[in-house]
Structure formats: C-alpha cells, structure tokens
XYZ file of C-alpha atoms in Angstrom:
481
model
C 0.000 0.000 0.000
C 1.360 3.465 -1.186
C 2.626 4.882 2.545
C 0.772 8.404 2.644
C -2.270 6.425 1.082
C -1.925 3.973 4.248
C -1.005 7.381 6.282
C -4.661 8.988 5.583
C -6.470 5.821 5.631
C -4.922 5.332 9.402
C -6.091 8.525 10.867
C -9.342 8.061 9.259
C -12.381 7.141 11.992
C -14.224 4.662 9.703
C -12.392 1.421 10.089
C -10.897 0.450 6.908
C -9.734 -3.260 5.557
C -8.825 -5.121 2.902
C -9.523 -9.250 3.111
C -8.489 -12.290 1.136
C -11.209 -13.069 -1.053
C -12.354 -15.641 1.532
C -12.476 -12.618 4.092
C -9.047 -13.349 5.774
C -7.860 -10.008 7.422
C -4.710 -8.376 5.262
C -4.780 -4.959 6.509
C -6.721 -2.899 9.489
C -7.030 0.811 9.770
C -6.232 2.244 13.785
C -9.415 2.835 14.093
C -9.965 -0.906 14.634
C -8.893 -0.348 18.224
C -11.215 2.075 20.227
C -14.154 0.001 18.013
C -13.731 -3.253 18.860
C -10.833 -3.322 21.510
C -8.600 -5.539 19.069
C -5.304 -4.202 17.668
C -4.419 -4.483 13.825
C -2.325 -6.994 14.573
C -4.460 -9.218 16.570
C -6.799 -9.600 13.797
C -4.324 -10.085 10.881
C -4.600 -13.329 9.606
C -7.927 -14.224 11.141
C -11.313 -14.504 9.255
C -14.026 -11.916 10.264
C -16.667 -14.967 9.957
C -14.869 -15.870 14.043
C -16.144 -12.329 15.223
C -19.425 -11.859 13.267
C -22.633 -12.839 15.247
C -24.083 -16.221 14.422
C -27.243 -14.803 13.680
C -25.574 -12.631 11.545
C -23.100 -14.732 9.361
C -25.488 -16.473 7.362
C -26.521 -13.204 5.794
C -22.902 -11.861 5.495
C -22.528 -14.832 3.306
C -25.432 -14.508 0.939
C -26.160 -11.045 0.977
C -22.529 -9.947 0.535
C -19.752 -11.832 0.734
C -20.985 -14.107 -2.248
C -22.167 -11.198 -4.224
C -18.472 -9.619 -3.939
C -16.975 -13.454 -5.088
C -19.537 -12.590 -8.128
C -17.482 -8.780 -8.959
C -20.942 -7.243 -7.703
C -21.107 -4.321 -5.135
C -23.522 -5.452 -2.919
C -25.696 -2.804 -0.488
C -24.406 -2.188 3.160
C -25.139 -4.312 5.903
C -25.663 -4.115 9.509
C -23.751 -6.793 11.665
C -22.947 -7.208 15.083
C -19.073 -7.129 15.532
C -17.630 -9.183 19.189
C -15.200 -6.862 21.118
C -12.530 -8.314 22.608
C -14.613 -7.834 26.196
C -16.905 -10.233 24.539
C -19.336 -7.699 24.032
C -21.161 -6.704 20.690
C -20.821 -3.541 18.353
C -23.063 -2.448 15.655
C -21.470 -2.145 11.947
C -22.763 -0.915 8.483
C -20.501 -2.452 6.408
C -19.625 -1.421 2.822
C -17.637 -3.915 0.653
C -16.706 -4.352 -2.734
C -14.059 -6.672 -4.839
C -10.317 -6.157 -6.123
C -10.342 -7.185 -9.279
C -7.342 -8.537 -11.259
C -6.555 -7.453 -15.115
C -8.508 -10.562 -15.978
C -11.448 -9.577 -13.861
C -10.916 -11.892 -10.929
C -11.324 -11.457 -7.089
C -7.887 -10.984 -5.772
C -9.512 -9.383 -2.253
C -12.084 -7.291 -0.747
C -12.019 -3.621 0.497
C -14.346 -2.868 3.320
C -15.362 -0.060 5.044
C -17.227 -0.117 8.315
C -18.563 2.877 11.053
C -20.278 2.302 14.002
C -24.305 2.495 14.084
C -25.393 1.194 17.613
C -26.610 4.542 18.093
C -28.473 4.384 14.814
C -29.852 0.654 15.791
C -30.809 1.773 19.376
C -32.672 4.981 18.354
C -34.520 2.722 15.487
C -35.175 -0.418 17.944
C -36.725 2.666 20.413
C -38.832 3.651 17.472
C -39.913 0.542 16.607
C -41.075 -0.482 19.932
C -42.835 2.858 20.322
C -44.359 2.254 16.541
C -45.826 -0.869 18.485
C -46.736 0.776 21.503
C -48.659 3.777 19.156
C -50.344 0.537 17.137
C -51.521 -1.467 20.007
C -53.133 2.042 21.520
C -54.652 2.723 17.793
C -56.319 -0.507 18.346
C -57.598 -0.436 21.662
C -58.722 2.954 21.256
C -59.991 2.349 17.638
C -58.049 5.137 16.298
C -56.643 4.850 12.926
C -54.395 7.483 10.718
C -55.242 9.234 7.385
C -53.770 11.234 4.573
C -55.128 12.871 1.441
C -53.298 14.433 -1.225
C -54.913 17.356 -2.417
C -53.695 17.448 -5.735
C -54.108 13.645 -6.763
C -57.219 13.196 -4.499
C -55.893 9.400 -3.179
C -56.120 8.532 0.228
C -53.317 6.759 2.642
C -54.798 5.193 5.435
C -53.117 2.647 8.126
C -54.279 -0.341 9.308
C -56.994 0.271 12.114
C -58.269 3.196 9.421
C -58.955 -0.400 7.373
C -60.001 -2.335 9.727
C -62.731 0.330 10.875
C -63.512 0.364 7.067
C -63.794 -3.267 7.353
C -61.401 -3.675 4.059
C -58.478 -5.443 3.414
C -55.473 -3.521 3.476
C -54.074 -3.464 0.073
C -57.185 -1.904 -1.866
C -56.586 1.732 -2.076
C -59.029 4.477 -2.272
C -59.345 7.957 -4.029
C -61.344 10.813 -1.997
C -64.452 10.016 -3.613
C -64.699 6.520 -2.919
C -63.158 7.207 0.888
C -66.694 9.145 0.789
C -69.021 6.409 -0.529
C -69.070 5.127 2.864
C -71.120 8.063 4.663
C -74.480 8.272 4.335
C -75.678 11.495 1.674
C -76.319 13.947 4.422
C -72.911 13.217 6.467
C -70.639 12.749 3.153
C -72.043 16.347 2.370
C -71.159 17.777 5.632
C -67.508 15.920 5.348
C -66.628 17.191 2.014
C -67.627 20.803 2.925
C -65.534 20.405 6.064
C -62.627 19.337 4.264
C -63.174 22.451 1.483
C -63.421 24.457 4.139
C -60.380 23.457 5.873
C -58.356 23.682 2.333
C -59.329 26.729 1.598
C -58.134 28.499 4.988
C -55.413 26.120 5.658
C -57.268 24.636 8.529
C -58.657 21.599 10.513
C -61.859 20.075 11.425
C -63.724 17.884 14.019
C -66.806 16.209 12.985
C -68.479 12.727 14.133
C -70.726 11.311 11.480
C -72.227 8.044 10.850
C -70.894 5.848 8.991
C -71.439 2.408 6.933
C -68.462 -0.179 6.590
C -67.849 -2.068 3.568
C -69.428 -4.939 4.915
C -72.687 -3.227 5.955
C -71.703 -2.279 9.282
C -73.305 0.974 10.700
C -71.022 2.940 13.132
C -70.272 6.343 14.105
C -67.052 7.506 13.534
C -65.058 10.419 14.237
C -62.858 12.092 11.815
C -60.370 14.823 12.534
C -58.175 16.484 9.873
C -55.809 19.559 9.252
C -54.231 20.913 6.126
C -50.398 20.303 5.883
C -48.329 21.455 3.085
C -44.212 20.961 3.110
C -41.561 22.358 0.447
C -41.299 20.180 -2.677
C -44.540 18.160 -1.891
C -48.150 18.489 -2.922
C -50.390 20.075 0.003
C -52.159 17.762 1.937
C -54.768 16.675 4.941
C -53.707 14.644 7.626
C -55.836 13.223 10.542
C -56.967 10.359 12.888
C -59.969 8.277 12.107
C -62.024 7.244 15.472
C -64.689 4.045 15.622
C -67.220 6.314 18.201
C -69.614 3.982 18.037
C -69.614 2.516 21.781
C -69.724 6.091 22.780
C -72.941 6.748 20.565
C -74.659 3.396 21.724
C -73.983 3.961 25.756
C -75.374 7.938 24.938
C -78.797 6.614 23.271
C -78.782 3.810 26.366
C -78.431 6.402 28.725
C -81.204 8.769 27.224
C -83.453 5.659 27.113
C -82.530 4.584 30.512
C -83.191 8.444 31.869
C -86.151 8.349 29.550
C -87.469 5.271 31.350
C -86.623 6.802 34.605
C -88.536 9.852 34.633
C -91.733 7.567 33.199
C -91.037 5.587 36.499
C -90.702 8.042 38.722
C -94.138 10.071 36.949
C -95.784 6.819 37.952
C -94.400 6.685 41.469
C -95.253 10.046 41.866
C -98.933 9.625 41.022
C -99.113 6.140 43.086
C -97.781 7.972 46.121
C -100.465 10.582 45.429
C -103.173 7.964 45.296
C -101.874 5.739 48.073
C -101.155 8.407 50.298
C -104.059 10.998 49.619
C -106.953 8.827 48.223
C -106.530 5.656 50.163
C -105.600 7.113 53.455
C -109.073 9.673 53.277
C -110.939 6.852 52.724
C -109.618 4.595 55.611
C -109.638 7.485 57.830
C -113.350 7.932 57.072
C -113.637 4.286 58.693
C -113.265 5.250 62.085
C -116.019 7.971 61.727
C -118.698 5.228 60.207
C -117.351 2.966 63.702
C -118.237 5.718 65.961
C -121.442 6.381 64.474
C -122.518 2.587 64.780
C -121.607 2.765 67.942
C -124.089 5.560 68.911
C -126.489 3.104 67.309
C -127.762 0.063 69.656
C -125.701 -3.239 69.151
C -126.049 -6.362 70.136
C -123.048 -8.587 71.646
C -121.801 -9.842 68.619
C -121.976 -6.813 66.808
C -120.206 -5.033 69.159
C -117.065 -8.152 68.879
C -117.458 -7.319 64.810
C -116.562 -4.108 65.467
C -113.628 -4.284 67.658
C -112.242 -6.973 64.932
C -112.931 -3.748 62.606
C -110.803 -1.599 64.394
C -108.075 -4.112 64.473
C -108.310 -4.868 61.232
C -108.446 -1.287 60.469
C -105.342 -0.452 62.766
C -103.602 -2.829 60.770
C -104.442 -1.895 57.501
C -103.198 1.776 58.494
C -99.600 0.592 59.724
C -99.578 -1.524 56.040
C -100.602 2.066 54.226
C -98.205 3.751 56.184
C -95.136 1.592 54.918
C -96.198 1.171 51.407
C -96.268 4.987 51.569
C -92.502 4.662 52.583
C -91.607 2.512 50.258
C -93.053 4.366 47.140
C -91.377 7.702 48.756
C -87.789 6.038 48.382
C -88.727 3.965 45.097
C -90.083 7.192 43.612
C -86.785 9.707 44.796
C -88.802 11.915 47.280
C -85.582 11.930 49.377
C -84.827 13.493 52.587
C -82.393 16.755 52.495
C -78.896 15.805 52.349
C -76.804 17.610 55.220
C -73.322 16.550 56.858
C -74.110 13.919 59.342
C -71.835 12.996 61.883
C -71.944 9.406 62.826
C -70.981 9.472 66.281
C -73.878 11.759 67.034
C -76.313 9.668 64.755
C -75.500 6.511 67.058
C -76.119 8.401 69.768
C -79.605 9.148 68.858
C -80.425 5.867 67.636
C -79.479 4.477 71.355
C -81.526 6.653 73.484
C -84.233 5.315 70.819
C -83.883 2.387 71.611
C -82.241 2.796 75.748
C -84.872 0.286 77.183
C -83.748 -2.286 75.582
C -79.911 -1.474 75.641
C -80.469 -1.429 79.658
C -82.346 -4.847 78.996
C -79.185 -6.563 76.685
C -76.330 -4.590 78.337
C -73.661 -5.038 75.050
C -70.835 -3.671 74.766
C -70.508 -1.368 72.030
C -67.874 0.141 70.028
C -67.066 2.864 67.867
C -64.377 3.348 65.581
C -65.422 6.718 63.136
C -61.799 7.943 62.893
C -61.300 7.370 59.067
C -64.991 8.731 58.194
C -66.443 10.554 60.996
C -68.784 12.172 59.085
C -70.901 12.106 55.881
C -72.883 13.729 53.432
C -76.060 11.783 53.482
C -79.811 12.523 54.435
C -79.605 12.395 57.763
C -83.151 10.123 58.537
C -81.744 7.348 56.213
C -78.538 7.031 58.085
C -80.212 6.938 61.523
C -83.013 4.510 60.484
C -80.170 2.467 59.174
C -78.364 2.411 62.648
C -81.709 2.097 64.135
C -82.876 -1.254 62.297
C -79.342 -2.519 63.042
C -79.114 -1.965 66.345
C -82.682 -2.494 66.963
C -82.208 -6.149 64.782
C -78.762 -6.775 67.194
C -80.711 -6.775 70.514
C -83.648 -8.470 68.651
C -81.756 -11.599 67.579
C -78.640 -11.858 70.069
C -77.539 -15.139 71.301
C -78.662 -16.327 74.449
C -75.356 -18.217 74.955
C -72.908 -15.023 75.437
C -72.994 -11.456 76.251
C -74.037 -8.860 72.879
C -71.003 -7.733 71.435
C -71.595 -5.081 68.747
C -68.664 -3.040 66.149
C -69.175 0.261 64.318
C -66.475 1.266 61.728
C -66.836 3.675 59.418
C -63.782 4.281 56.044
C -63.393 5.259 53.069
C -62.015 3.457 49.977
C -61.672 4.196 46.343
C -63.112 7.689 47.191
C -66.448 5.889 48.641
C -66.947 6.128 52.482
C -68.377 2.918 54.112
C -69.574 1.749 57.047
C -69.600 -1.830 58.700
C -71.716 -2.698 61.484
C -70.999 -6.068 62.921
C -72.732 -8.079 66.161
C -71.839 -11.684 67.471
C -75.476 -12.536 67.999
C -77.573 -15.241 65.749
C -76.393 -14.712 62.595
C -77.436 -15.985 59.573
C -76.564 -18.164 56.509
C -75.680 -18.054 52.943
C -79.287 -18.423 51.433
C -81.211 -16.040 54.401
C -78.806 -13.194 52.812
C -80.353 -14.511 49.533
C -83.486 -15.075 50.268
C -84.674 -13.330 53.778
C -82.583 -10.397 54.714
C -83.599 -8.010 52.909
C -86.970 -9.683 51.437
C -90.259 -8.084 52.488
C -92.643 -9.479 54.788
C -89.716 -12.126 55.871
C -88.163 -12.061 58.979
C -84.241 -13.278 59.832
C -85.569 -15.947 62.606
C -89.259 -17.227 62.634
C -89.674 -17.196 66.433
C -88.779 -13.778 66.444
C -92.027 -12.136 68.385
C -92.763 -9.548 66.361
C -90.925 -7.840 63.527
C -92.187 -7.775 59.526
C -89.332 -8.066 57.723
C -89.961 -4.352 56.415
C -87.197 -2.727 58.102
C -83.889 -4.198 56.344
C -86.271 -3.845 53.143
C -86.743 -0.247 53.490
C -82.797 0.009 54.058
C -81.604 -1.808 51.130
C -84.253 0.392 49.122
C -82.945 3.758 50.550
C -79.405 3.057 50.380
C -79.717 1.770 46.774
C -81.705 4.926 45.862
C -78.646 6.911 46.551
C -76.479 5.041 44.364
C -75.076 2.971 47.406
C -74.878 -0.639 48.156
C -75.321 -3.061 51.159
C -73.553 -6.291 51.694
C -74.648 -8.862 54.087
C -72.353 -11.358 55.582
C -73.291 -13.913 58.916
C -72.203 -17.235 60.219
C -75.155 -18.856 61.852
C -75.199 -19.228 65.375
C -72.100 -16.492 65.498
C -72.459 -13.559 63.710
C -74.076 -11.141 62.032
C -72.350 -8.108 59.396
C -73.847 -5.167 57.453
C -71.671 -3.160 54.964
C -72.706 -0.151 53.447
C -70.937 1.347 50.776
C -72.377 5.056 50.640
C-alpha cells in the first residue's frame, strides 16, 4: 500500500480493511482499536466470519460476501461485531471486490462505522411504533392522509379495519366518501373544502357504513399540511365512536325510562297516600257512628275486629307509603351527618332495651367521621341494626356489637358487625332483605320491612349493602355510601 495512502487511511475514523477473497484479514485501519478493543495486529490473519454474530453470518454470506466473489457491489449491511470484552458492536458495512486485469477477485475492500446509536434509536422507534399501534387498536383510532392534488387517500391499518377492508385496496377521496351516508358525506366534504381553503382543521363525528354493511359512528379529525417540494395535503386520525354513541342513546333511554317511572311513582304515592288514606280514615267515623247506634253482643265483637283490622291496615298504608317515597326519589335533604352523634340518637331510641341486653358497644369513626347523606336514612339504618342486634342476640354469650366507618376508592363505608344469631348463605339470599320475611321465625314480632326499606334507601342513593353472617355467630352489614 502506497505509505501516505496507508497514512490517511490510518487517521481516518471509519475502520478500513482489505480481506483475502475468503475474508481473511490483510490490513486494518487504527481505528480498529477504540471500536472493537482488538489491535491491527491481533486480527491479521484471522477470518471476520470468528467475530461476526451467528445470527448474523449467514446473511454476510449470501447477501454480501458471495455477491463480492460474483465482482458485484452489494448494499451495506448491519452486523454485530464481538469486542474483545466479549461484548457486541453495531457495523454498516460497505464492501466491494479487487479485481485482477482478468477480472478476478484478488480481495475485498471494506469499510465499516459504528451504528449502535443508529440501531438503538430505530429499535426505540420501533417499539414505540408498536406501543402507538396497540393504543390505535384499543382505542380504535386509525391514521389518514389525502393528497390534495391527486385526491388518493393513505390510510393505516386500524383506518382499514374500521372500514372493514383489506389492506391493500386503495381508495381515491371520492370513494373514501361512498361510505357516509348522503347527508354526512355532504357535511364531510364541505368540512374538508373548508379546511383547504383556509389552511385549517376540522372535528366532525358522522355516521358511517363499513364495507361490509356495518353501521357505526365515527369520528374524523383532519388539518391541512403542506411541506416544500410536496403536494399540500390533509392529515388526521380516524375514530370508531360507536360505543360512545350506543352507551349515549342507552343512557337517554334509561333516563327516559326513569322519569316515566318516577311520573308513575309520583302519582301512586299521590293515590296511596291521599286517596286511600281519606278513605280509611273515614272508617273510624262510620265505627263511631254505629256505635251511637244500639248493638247487640256480637256486633259489638265485629266491630272491635274492625278496628283491628283497620289499625292494621293503616300501619300496612303507612309503609307502602314509605316505600313508594324512596322507590319514587322523594328523598330526605342531604346535610353533613356525623356518625358518632347519629349513634347516639339511635341508642336513646332504643335505651330500654340497651339497659335490657347490656352489650358492649364500640365505635371506631376515625377514618370517616362524618358524611354527606340525608340524615333520617342514616339513623333509620343504625336504628334497624341496632334495633335487629338486641332483637336476635344469642342467648349463649354477652351482645357484642362493632361500628367502623372508612373510606375506599373515594367511597366512604360503614360496617356494622354483632356476634349474635347470625345468619346463613341463602337467608342473605333469600330473607334479609326480602319483604314481609323475617331473619328468625320465632322472632315475636318484627315484619321483615325494616332491612327492606334500608336496602331500598341506600340503593336509591347510588349505594350498596352487603350482608355477611355465620349462623349461630355472627351477624355483618356493609354499606358502601
């Protein structure tokens, strides 16, 4: 090699070599050292095949090497390279053949640089590229251009797939518009003049029918783009909406429904609790006026069955009254209630019969010692708890009852636990919180409406209860306001 030639081509930071035509290392510029670790002289001799990856040499062989044994300049190629710490560099490697006067291979000249910045910042775009396609699905977003002079479309794969078409047809604008109905593809096209015209974007959502019939809503969001040396263009996202448009129109008919519901409610409460309750309360007049009248024994027993029929009856009006307020949202104020003081008024309530059971009772409002809540519900809830807790404790061991109040995921809740009666699996199911049931049938009085009325309050407030018992041990309640 001429020595100033060899002189440049040493200073030079792409590494430099020239090879036996079976790759064989003749000659290695310096710059072979700070890349791989190796000195010239280390690798003279050897074959590059020892120090290319495995996964690599296969294609150094056919896309290359054997294309250089053929006189051809073949295109660069990326290989990994082992260091001499055993460690792996990135090349782009550029080779072509020395030919003899008769046109054979005496060697190969390559030329080599490092890449494994170049490799790094591409594997980080691929795996973003991924990343940006597995969001596009989930969020059924696809991508869109349109060149404004040509009028064809580019769209990627979810814009397809929301298309419902197979990847490799393409489209011009005005078949891209044969899929909205006349009305929308009108309001699309002046969108995207308008847009042109003042170099702007748009926003619309339009329905929409897919190749295969489908009907969706989509949403469609372009803005003009124009760079030097191309043709102007729109770009945009291409949205399947059509979950969103489905859960709005159940939403209106579920609030639609509603309001019917609650008309209804409205006018049975106004029937139940105006027109039904005059007329029983006219009853007790038409008794009292029989009674100025002369009766016989017997009559006189009909009546007093009357009366407690009639007393009945009026309790029975009075809690379907209650249970059509709740069903039909005639709630009580909501205030901040604290629960400490709630308890409190819920046990002089019921003090006669705490002085009768004696339990011991605690308290535990620390995390939640207060709520937003119509106060009545909370303190019938504590009352039919407590009230159900002396009712049903265990004859075999003193009444211990918990009150703990949190909050979680934003929700407060409350738990209020006893180690009285309890009950099973399929009471929760089927008598807890069922109407006219009670939790145990030698209970002396009780109708089961209490815990019915709860459940039905606390689920009219968008809350829920959870029941939990062991039979024979204990007893749990778990609101979730």
């Amino acid at each position: 090699m001429n020595p100033d030639f060899e002189a440049i081509v040493r200073q030079s930071s792409d590494l430099l070599c020239t090879h036996e035509p079976d790759g064989t290392y003749v000659f290695l510029s310096d710059a072979i050292l700070p890349v791989t670790g190796y000195t010239a002289e280390e690798l003279i001799g050897k074959n590059p095949y020892n120090f290319i990856h495995p996964e690599d040499a296969l294609r150094v062989e056919e896309d290359s090497h054997a294309q250089v044994l053929d006189s051809e300049v073949p295109p660069p190629i990326e290989i990994r390279f082992r260091c001499k710490d055993d460690s792996y560099v990135w090349l782009e490697v550029h080779s072509r053949p020395v030919l003899s006067k008769d046109g054979e291979v005496t060697g190969i000249v390559t030329t080599s640089r490092v890449i494994n910045d170049l490799i790094q910042a591409r594997t980080g775009l691929e795996v973003a590229l991924e990343k940006l396609e597995s969001a596009s699905d989930m969020a059924a977003v696809g991508y869109w251009e349109l060149d404004l002079v040509e009028q064809q479309t580019h769209w990627s794969d979810q814009t397809y797939r929301i298309h419902e078409l197979d990847p490799l047809e393409t489209k011009d604008l005005s078949q891209a518009l044969s899929y909205y109905p006349e009305e929308a593809r009108q309001t699309l096209t002046d969108k995207l003049k308008e847009a042109t015209e003042n170099q702007s974007s748009f926003d619309v959502e339009l329905p929409f029918v897919s190749e295969k019939g489908q009907k969706k809503w989509v949403r469609a969001y372009g803005k003009y783009q124009h760079s030097v040396g191309q043709n102007p263009k729109m770009i945009g996202v291409f949205q399947d909406i059509t979950k969103k448009y489905i859960e709005q129109e159940y939403l209106v008919q579920m609030s639609e429904t509603l309001k019917r519901q609650n008309k209804q409610f409205e006018n049975l409460h106004q029937i139940v609790g105006h027109n039904l309750r005059g007329t029983i309360g006219n009853v007790p007049m038409l008794i009292d006026m029989m009674r100025q009248t002369d009766l016989n024994k017997e009559q006189e027993e009909v009546i007093e069955m009357m009366e407690q029929v009639l007393e009945a009856a009026k309790r029975n009006l009075d809690d379907l009254v209650d249970v059509i307020k709740v069903r039909a949202g005639l709630s009580e104020n909501v205030e901040e209630v604290v629960f400490q003081d709630a308890f409190h008024k819920v046990q002089e309530m019921l003090v006669q019969k705490i002085n009768e059971a004696k339990p011991t009772i605690v308290m535990n409002f620390e995390d939640a010692a207060s709520i937003e809540y119509p106060r009545v519900y909370l303190e019938n809830y504590l009352y039919n708890f407590l009230s159900n807790a002396l009712k049903y404790r265990s004859p075999d061991r003193p009444l211990h009852v918990s009150i703990t109040t949190g909050i979680e995921g934003g929700r407060t809740w409350m738990s209020f636990k006893d180690n009285g009666r309890g009950f099973s699996e399929r009471e929760v199911k089927d008598v807890v919180f069922a109407l006219d049931r009670r939790m145990h049938e030698d209970a002396a009085d009780g109708k089961g409406l209490g815990m019915f009325m709860v459940k039905n309050q606390i689920e009219s407030l968008g809350g829920e209860i959870e029941a939990k018992g062991v039979p024979g041990e204990s007893a749990e309640f778990i609101i979730r306001f």
